[in-house]
PDB file of C-alpha atoms in Angstrom:
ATOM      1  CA  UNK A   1      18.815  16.652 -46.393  1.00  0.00           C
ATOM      2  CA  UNK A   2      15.613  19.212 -46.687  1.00  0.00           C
ATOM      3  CA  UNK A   3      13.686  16.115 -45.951  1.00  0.00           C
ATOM      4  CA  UNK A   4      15.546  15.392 -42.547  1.00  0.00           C
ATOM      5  CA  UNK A   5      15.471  18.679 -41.971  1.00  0.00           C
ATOM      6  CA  UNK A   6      11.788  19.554 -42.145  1.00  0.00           C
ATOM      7  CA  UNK A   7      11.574  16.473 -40.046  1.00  0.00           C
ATOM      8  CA  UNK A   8      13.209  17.771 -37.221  1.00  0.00           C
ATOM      9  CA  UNK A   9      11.375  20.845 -37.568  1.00  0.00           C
ATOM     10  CA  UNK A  10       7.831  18.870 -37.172  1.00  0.00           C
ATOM     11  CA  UNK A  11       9.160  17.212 -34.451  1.00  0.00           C
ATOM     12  CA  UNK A  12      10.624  20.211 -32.525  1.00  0.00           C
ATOM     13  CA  UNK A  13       7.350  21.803 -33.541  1.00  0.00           C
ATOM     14  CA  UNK A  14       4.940  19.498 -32.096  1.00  0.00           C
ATOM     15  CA  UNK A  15       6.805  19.008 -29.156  1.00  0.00           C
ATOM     16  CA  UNK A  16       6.294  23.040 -28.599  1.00  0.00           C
ATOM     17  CA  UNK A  17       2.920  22.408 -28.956  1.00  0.00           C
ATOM     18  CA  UNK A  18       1.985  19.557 -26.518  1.00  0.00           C
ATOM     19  CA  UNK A  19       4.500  21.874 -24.257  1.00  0.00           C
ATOM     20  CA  UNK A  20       1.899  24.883 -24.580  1.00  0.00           C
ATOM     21  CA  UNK A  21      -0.879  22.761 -24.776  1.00  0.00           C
ATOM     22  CA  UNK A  22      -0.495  21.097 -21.296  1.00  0.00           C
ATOM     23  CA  UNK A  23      -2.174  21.848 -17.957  1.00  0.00           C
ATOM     24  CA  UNK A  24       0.288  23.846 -15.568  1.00  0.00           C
ATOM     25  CA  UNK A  25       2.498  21.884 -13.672  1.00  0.00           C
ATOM     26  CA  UNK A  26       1.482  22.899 -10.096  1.00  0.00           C
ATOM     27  CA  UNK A  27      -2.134  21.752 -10.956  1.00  0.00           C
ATOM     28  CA  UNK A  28      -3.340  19.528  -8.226  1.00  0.00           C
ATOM     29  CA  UNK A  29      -3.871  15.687  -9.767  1.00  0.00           C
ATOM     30  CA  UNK A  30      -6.161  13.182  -8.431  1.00  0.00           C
ATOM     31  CA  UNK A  31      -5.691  11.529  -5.004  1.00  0.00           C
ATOM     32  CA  UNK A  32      -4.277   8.201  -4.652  1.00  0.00           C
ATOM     33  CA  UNK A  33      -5.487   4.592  -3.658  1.00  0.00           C
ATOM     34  CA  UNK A  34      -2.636   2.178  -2.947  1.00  0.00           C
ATOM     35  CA  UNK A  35      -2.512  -1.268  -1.388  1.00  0.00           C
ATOM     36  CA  UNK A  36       0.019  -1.993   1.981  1.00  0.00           C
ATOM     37  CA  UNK A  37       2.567  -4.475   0.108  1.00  0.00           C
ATOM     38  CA  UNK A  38       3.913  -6.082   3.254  1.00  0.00           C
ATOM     39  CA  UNK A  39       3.473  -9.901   3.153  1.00  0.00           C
ATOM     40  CA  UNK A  40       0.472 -11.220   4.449  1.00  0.00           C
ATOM     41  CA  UNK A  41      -1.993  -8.656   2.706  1.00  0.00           C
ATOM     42  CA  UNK A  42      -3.706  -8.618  -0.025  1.00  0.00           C
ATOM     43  CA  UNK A  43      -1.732  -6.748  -2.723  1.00  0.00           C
ATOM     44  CA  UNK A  44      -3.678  -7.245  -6.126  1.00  0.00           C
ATOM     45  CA  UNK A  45      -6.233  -9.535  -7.413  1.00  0.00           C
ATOM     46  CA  UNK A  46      -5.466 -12.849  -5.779  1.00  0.00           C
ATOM     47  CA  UNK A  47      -7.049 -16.439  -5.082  1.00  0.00           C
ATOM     48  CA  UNK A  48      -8.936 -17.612  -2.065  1.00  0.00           C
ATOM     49  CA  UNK A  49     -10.514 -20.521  -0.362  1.00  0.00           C
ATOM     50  CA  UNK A  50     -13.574 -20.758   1.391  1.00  0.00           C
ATOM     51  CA  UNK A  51     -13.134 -19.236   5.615  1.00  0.00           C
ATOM     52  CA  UNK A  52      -9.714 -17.657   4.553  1.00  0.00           C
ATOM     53  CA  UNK A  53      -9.203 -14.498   6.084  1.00  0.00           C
ATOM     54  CA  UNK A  54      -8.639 -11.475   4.200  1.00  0.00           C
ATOM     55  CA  UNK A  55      -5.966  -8.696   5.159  1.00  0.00           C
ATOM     56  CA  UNK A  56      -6.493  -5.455   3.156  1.00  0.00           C
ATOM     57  CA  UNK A  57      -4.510  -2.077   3.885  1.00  0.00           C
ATOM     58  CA  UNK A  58      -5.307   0.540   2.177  1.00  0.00           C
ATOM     59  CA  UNK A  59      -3.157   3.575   1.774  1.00  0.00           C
ATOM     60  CA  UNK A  60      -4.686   6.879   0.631  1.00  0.00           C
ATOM     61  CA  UNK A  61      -2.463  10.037   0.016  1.00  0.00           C
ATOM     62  CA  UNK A  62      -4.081  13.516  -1.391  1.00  0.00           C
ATOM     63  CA  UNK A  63      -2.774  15.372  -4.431  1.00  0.00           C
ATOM     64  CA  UNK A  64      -0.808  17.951  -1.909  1.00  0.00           C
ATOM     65  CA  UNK A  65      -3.561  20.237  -1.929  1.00  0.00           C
ATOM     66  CA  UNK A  66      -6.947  18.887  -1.874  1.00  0.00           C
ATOM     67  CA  UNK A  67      -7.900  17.346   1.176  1.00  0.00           C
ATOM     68  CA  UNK A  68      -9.153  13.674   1.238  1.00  0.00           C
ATOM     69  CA  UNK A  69     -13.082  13.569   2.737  1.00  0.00           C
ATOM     70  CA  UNK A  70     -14.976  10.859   1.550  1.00  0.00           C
ATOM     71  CA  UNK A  71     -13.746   7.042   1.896  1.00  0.00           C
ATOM     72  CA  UNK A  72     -16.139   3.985   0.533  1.00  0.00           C
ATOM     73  CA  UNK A  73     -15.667   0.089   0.091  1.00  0.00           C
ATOM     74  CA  UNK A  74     -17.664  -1.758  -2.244  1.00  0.00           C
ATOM     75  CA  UNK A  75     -17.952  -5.410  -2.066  1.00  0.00           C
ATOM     76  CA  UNK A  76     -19.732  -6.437  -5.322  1.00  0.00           C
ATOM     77  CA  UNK A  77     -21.498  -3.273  -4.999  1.00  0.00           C
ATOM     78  CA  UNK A  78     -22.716  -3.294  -2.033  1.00  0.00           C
ATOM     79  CA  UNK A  79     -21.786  -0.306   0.249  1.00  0.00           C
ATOM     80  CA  UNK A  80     -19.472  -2.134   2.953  1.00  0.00           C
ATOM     81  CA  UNK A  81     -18.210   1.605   4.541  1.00  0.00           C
ATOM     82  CA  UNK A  82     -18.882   5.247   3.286  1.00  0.00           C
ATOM     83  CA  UNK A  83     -16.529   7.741   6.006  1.00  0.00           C
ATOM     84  CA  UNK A  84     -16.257  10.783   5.891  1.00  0.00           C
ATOM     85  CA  UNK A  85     -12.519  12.162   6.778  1.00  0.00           C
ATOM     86  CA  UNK A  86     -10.743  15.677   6.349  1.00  0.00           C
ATOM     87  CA  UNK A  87      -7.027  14.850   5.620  1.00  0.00           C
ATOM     88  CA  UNK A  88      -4.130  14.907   3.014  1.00  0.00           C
ATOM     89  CA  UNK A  89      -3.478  10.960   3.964  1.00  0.00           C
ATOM     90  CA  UNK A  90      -5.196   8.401   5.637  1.00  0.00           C
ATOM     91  CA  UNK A  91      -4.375   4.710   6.217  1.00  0.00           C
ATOM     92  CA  UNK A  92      -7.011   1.834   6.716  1.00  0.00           C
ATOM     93  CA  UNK A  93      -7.012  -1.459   7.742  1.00  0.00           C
ATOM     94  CA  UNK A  94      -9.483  -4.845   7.817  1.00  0.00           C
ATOM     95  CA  UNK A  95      -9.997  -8.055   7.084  1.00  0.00           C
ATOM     96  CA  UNK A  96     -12.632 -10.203   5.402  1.00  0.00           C
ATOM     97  CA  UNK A  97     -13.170 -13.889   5.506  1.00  0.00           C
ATOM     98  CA  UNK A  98     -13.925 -15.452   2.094  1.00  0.00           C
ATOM     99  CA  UNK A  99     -17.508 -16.782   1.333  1.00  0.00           C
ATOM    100  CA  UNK A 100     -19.426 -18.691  -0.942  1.00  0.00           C
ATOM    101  CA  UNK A 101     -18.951 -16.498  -4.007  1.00  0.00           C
ATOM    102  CA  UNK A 102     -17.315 -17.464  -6.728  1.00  0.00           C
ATOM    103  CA  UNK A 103     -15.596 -14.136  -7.197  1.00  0.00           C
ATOM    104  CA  UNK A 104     -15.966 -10.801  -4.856  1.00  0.00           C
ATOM    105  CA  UNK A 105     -14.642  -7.533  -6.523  1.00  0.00           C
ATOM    106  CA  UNK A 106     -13.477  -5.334  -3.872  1.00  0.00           C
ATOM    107  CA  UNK A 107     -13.931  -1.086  -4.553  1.00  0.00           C
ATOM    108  CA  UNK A 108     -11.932   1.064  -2.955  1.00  0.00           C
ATOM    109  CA  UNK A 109     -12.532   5.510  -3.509  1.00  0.00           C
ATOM    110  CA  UNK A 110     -11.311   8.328  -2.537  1.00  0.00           C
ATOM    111  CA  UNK A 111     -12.799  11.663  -3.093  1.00  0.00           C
ATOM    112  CA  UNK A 112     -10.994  14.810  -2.011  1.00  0.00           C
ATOM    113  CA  UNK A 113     -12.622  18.388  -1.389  1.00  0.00           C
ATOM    114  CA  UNK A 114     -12.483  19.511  -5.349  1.00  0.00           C
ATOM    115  CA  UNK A 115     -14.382  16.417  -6.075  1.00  0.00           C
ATOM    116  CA  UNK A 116     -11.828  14.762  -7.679  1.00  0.00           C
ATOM    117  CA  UNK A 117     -11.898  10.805  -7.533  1.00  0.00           C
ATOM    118  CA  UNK A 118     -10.110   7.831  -7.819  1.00  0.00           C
ATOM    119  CA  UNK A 119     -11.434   4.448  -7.182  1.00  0.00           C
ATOM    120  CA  UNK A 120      -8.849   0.860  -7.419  1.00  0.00           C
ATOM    121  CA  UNK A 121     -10.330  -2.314  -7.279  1.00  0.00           C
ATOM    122  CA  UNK A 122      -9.515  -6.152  -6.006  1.00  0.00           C
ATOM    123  CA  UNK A 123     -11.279  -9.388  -7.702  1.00  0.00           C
ATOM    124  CA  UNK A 124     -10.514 -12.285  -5.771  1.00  0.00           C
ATOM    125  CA  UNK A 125     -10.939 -15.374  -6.899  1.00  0.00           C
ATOM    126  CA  UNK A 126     -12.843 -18.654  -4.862  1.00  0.00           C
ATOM    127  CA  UNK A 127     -10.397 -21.175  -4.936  1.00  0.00           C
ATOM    128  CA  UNK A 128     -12.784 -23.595  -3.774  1.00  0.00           C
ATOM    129  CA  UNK A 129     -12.597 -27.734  -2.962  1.00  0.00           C
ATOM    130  CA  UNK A 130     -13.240 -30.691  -5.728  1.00  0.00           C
ATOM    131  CA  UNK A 131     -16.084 -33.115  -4.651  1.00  0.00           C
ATOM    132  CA  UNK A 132     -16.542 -36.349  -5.025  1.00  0.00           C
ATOM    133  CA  UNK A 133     -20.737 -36.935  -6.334  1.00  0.00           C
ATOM    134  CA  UNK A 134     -23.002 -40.142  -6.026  1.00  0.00           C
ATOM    135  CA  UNK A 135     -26.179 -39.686  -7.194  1.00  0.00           C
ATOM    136  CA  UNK A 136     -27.720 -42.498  -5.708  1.00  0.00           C
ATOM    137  CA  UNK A 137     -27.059 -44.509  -2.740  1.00  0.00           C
ATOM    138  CA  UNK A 138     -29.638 -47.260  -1.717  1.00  0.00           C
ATOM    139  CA  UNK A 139     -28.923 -48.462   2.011  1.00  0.00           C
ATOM    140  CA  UNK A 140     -31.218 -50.994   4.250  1.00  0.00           C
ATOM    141  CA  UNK A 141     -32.412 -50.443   7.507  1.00  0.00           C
ATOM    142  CA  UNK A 142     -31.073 -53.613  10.377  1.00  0.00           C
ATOM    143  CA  UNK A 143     -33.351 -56.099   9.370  1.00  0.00           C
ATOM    144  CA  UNK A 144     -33.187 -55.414   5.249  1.00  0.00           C
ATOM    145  CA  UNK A 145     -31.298 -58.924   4.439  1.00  0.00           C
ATOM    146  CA  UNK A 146     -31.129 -57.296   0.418  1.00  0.00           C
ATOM    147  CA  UNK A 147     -29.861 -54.254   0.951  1.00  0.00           C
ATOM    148  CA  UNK A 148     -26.857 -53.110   2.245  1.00  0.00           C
ATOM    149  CA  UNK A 149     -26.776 -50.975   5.708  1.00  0.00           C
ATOM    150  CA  UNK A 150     -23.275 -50.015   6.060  1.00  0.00           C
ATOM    151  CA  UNK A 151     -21.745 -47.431   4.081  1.00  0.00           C
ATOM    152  CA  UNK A 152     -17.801 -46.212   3.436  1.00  0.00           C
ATOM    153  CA  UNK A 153     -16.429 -43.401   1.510  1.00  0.00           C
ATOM    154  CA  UNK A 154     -13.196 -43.939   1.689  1.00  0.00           C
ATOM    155  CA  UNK A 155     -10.859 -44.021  -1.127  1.00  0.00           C
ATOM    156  CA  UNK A 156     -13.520 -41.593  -3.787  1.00  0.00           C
ATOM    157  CA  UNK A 157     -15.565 -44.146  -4.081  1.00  0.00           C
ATOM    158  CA  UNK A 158     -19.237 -44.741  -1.890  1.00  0.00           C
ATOM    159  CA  UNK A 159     -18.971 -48.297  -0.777  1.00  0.00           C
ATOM    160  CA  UNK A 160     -21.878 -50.524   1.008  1.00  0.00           C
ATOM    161  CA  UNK A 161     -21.346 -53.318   3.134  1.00  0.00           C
ATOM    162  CA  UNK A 162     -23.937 -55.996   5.145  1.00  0.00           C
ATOM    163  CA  UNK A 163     -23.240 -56.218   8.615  1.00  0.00           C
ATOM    164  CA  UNK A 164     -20.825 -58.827   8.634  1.00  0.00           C
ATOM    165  CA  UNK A 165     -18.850 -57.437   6.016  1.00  0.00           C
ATOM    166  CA  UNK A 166     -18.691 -54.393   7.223  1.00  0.00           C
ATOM    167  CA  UNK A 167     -16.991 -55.784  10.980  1.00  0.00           C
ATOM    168  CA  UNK A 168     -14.435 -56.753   8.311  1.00  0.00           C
ATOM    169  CA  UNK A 169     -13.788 -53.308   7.187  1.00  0.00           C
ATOM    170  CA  UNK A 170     -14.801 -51.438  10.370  1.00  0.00           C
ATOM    171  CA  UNK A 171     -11.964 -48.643   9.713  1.00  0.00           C
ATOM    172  CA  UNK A 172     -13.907 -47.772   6.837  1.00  0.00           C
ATOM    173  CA  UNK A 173     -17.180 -47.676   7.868  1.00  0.00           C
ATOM    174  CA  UNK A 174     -18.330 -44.068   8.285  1.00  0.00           C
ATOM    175  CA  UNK A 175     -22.386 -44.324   8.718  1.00  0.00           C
ATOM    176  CA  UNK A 176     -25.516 -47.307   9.177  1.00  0.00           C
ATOM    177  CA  UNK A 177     -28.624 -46.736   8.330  1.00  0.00           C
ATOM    178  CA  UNK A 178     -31.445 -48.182  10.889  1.00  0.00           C
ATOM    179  CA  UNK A 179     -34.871 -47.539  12.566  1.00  0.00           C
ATOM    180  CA  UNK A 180     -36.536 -47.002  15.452  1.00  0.00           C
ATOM    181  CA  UNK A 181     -39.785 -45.767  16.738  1.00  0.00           C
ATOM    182  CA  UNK A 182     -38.495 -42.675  18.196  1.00  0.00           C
ATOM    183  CA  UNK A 183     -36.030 -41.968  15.585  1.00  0.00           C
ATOM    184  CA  UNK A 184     -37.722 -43.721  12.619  1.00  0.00           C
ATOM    185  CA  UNK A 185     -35.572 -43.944   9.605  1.00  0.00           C
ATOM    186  CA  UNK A 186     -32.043 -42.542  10.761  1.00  0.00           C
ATOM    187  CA  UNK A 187     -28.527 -42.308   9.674  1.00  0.00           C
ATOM    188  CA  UNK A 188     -25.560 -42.627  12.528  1.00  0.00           C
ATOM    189  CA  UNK A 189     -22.081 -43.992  12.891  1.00  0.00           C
ATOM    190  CA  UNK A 190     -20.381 -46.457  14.889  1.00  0.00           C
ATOM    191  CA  UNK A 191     -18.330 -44.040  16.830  1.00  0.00           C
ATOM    192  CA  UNK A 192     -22.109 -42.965  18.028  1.00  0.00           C
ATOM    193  CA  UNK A 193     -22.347 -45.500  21.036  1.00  0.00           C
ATOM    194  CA  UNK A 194     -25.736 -46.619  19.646  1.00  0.00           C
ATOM    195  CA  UNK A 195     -26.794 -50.700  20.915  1.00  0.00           C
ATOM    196  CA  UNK A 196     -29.148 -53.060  20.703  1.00  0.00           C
ATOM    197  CA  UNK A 197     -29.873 -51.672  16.948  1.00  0.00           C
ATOM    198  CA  UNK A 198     -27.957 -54.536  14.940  1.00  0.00           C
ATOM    199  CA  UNK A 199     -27.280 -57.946  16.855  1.00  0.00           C
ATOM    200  CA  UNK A 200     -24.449 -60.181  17.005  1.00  0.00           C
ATOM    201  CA  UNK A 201     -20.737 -60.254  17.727  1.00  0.00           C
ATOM    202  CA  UNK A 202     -20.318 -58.330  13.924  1.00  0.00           C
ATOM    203  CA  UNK A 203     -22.776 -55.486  15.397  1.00  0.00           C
ATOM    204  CA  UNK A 204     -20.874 -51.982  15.625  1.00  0.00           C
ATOM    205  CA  UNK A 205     -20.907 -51.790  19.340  1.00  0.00           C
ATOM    206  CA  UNK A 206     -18.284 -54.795  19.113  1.00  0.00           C
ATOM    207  CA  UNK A 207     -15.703 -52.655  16.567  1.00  0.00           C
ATOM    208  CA  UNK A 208     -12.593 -51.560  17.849  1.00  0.00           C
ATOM    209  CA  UNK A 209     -12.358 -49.231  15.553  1.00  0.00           C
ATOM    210  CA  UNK A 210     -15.535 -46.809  15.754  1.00  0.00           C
ATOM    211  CA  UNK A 211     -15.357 -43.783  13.620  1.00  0.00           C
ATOM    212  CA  UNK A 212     -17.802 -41.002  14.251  1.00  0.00           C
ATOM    213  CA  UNK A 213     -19.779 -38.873  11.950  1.00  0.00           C
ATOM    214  CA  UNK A 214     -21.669 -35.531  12.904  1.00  0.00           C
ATOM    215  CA  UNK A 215     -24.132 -34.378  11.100  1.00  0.00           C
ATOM    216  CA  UNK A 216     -26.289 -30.449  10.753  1.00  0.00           C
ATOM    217  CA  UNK A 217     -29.453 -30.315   9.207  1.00  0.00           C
ATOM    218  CA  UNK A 218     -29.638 -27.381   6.829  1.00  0.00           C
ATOM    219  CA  UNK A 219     -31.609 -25.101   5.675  1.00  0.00           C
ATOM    220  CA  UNK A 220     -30.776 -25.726   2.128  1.00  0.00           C
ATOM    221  CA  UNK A 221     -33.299 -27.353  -0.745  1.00  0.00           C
ATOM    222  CA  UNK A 222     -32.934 -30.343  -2.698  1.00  0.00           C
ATOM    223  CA  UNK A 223     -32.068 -28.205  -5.971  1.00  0.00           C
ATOM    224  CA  UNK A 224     -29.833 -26.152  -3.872  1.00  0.00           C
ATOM    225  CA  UNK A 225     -28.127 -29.212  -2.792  1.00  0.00           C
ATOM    226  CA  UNK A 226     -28.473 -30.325  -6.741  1.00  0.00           C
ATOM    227  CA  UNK A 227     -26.562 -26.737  -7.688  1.00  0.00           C
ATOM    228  CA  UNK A 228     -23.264 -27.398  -5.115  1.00  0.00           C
ATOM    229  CA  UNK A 229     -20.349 -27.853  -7.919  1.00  0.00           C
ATOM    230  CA  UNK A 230     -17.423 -27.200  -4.461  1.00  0.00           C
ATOM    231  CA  UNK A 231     -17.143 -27.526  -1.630  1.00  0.00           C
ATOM    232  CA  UNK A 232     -17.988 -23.628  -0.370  1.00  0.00           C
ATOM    233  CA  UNK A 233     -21.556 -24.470   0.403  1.00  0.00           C
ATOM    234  CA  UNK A 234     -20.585 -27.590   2.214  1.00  0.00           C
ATOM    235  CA  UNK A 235     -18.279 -25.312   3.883  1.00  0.00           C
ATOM    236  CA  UNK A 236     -20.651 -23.117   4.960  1.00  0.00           C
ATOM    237  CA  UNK A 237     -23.680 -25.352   6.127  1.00  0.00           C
ATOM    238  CA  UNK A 238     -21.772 -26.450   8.536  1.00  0.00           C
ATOM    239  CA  UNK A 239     -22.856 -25.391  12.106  1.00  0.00           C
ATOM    240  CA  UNK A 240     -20.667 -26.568  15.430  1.00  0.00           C
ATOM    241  CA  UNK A 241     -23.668 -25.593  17.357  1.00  0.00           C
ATOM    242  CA  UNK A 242     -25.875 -27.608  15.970  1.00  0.00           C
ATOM    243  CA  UNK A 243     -24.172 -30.573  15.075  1.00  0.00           C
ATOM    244  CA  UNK A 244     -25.239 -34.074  16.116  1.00  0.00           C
ATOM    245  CA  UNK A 245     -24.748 -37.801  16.075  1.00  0.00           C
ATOM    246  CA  UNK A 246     -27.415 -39.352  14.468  1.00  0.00           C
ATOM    247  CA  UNK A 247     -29.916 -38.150  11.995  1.00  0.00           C
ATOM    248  CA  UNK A 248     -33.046 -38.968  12.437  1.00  0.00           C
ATOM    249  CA  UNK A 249     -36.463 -38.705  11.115  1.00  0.00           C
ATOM    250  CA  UNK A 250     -35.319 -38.492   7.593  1.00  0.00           C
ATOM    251  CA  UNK A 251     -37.766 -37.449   4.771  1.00  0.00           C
ATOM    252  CA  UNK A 252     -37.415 -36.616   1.235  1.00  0.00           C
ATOM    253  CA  UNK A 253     -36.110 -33.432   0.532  1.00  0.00           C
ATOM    254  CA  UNK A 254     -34.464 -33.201   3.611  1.00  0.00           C
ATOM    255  CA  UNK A 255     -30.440 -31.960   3.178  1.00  0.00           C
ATOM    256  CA  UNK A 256     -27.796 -32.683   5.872  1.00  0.00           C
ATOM    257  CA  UNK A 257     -24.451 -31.954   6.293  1.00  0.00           C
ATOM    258  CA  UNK A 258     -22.009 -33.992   7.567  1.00  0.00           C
ATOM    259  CA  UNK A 259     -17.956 -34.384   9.243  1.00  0.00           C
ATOM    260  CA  UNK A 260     -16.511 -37.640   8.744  1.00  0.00           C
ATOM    261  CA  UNK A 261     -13.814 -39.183  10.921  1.00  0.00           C
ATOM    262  CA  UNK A 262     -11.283 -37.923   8.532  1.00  0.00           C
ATOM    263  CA  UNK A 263     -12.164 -34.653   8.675  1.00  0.00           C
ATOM    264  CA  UNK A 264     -13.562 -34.305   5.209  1.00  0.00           C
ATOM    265  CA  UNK A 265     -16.898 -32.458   4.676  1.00  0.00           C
ATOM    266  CA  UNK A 266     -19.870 -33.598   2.693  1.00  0.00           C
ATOM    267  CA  UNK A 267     -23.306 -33.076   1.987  1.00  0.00           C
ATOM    268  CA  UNK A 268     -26.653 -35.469   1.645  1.00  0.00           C
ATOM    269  CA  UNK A 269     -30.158 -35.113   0.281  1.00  0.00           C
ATOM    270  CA  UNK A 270     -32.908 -37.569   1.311  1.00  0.00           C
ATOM    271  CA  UNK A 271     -34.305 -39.196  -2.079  1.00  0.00           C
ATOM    272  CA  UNK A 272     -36.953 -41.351  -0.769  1.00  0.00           C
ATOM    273  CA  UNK A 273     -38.154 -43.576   2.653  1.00  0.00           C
ATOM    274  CA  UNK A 274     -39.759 -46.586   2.323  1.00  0.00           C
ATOM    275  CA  UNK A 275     -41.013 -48.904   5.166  1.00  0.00           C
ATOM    276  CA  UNK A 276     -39.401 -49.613   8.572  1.00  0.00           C
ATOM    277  CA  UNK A 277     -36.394 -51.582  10.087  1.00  0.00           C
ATOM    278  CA  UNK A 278     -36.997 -53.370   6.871  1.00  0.00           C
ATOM    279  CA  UNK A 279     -37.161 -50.372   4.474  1.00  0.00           C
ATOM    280  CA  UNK A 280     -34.590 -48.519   2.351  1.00  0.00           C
ATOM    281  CA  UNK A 281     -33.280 -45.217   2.341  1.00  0.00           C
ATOM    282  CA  UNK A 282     -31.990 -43.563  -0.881  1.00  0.00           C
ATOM    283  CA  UNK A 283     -29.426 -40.646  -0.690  1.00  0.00           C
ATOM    284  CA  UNK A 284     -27.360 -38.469  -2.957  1.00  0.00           C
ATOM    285  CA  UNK A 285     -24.142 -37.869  -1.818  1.00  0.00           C
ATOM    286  CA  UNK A 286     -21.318 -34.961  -2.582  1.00  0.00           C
ATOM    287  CA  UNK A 287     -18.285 -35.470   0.183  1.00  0.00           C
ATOM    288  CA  UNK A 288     -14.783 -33.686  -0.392  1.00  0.00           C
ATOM    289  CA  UNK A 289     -12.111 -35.311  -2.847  1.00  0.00           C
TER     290      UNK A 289
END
């Protein structure tokens, strides 16, 4: 029973202390961050693909006595808005659309007149497209008789075809390779109109079925393009405004980025050009799954 007892004395003891001990009770806190719940923002660390938009509310609220005057947003550190303000509550929204990055982490602080601070913060995620990779793809210009000039990829899988085989399988068929003097080596489709390239009653300008692929030069390098593991950067090269039918004077190095009928995404890097509307062109490929 002593035992018990002295106990319940320690207890009852230390709870006196941590009583005496604590700050007062009207002591102003710190302010708060808090994120709008409603349905179509972004509440908490979340998932994102590439060109999704981004809702954020935020919803600051002072400790009841210290006014709110200072406001920033990081975005992976880098200074996105730094207000000042003079209030006990203060409600913000934006949006963002989601980039490249593999994961953003989103800051949000509020500092109120006593200098007290609180800061919450966001990671979302990329939640980016597979792709489907060839590392090599050897096509013929029009009069290569070897080499293949017709290519498909349909079906995850990068599929040649000579001319007459290709008629066969014309709703596959999603870019030729050929030459020309102004154009040299090129790369087009059959939905491009172009005649008087390949000959015959097999030659593209006889399909009924003519799908059409656009393509953007980009900016990017041959070890960029060696680097894309998702479709983001695909994404992202490419440019309405600059998107066109055929491309043409191809060299190594050089990385395009194309639309296919389908509406799937890819990206191509120029391995090597040899000769004319005999010669070869070799291509990497990475397309969306």
């Amino acid at each position: 029973m002593k035992k018990i007892l002295f106990l319940s004395g320690m207890i009852l003891f230390t709870g006196l202390m941590f009583t005496n001990c604590t700050k007062d009770e009207d002591e102003p806190g710190l302010p708060t961050v808090a994120f709008n719940q409603i349905e179509g923002y972004v509440t908490g660390n979340t998932t994102a693909a590439y060109g999704d938009t981004l809702r954020f509310g935020i919803i600051l609220q002072g400790n009841g006595s210290d006014n709110i005057v200072k406001f920033e947003i990081k975005a992976n550190d880098e200074t996105l808005l730094d207000s000042t303000i003079n209030t006990s509550n203060f409600t913000f929204d934006f949006y963002s659309i989601k980039g490249t990055n593999a994961e953003d982490v989103w800051k949000f602080t509020a500092t109120d007149i006593a200098g007290n601070k609180k800061e919450e913060t966001i990671t979302i995620t990329g939640a980016f497209g597979e792709l489907d990779s060839y590392v090599t793809v050897l096509m013929g210009a029009q009069d290569n008789v070897t080499v293949q000039s017709f290519l498909s990829l349909n079906n995850h899988s990068a599929t040649r075809y000579f001319q007459a085989e290709a008629f066969n399988n014309q709703e596959k068929i999603d870019m030729f390779c050929f030459y020309e003097d102004a154009n040299m080596m090129a790369l087009a489709s059959p939905g491009t109109g172009i005649t008087g390239v390949f000959t015959g009653t097999t030659s593209p300008e006889n399909y009924t079925t003519k799908n059409l692929t656009w393509f953007v030069k980009t900016s990017l390098t041959a070890a960029q393009f060696d680097a894309v593991q998702n479709d983001a950067i695909v994404l992202d090269s490419y440019d309405t405004d600059n998107d066109f039918r055929k491309a043409k004077l191809l060299t190594a190095g050089d990385v395009y980025c194309f639309k296919l009928q389908n509406g799937k995404y890819g990206l191509l890097k120029v391995i090597e050009v040899t000769g004319a509307a005999t010669g070869t062109l070799e291509i990497a490929i990475k397309v969306q799954k």
